[in-house]
mmCIF file of C-alpha atoms in Angstrom:
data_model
loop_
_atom_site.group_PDB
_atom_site.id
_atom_site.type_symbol
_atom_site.label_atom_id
_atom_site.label_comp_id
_atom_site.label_asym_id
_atom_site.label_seq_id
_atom_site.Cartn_x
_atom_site.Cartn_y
_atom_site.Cartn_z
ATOM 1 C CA UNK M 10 -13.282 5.048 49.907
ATOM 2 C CA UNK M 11 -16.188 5.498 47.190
ATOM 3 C CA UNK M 12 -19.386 6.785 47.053
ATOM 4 C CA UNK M 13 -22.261 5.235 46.277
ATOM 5 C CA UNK M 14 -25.716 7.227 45.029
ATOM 6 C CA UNK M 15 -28.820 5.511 44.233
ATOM 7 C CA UNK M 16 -31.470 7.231 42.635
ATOM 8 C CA UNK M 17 -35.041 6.457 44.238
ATOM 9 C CA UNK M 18 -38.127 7.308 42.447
ATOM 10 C CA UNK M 19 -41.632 6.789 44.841
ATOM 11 C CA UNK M 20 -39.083 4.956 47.550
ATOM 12 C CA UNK M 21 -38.061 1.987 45.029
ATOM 13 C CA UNK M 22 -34.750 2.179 43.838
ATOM 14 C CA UNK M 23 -34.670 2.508 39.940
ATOM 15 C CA UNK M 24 -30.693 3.471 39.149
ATOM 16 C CA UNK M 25 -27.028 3.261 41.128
ATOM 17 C CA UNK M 26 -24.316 5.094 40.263
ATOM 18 C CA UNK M 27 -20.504 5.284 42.403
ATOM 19 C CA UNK M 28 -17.619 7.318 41.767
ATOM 20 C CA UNK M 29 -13.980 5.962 40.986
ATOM 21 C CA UNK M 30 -12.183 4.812 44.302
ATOM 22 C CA UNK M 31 -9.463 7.176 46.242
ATOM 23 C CA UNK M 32 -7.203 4.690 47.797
ATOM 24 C CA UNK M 33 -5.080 5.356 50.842
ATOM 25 C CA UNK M 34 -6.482 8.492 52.015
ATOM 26 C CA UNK M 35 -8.533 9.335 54.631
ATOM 27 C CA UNK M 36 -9.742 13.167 53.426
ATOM 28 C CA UNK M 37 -10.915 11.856 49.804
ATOM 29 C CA UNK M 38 -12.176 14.881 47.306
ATOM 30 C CA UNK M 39 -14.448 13.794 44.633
ATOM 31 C CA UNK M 40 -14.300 16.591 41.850
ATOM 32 C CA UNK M 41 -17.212 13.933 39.676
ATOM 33 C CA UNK M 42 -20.458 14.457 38.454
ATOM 34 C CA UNK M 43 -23.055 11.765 38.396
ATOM 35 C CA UNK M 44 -25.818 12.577 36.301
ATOM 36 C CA UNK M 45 -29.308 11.031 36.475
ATOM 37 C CA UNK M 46 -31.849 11.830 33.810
ATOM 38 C CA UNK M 47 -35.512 12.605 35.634
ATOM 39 C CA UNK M 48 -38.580 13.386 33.366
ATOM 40 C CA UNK M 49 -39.806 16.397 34.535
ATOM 41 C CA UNK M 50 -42.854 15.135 35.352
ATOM 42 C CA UNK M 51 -40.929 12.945 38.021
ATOM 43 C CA UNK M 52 -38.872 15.585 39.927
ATOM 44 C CA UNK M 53 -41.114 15.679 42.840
ATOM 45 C CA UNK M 54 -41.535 11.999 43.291
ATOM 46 C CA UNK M 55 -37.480 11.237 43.110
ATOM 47 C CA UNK M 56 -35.208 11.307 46.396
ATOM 48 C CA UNK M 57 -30.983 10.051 46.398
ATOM 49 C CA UNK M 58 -29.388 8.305 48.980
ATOM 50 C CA UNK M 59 -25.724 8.693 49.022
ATOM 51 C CA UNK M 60 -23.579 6.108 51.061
ATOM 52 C CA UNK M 61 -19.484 6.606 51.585
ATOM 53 C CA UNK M 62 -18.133 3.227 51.787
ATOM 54 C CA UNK M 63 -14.397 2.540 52.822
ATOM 55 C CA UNK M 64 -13.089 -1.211 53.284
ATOM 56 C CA UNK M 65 -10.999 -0.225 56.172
#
């Protein structure tokens, strides 16, 4: 599995981002940081969505 995290600003998706995948386990950790830069001035207009995908 992997996770996915997309970065909305206003509900329109401006940047993606997904951490390295953990294979053959079904309790992955995820000690990584995914950093998105946000003006100020946008903080209150910005939401994430984070999905956990796994092929299986």
């Amino acid at each position: 599995p992997y996770v996915k995290v997309y970065l909305l600003c206003q509900g329109k998706r401006i940047k993606k981002k997904k951490t390295t995948v953990k294979n053959k386990t079904l309790y992955p950790v995820y000690n990584e940081s995914l950093v998105f830069d946000v003006p100020a001035d946008n903080v209150e207009d910005v939401s994430l969505i984070v999905k956990v995908i796994d092929y299986d």
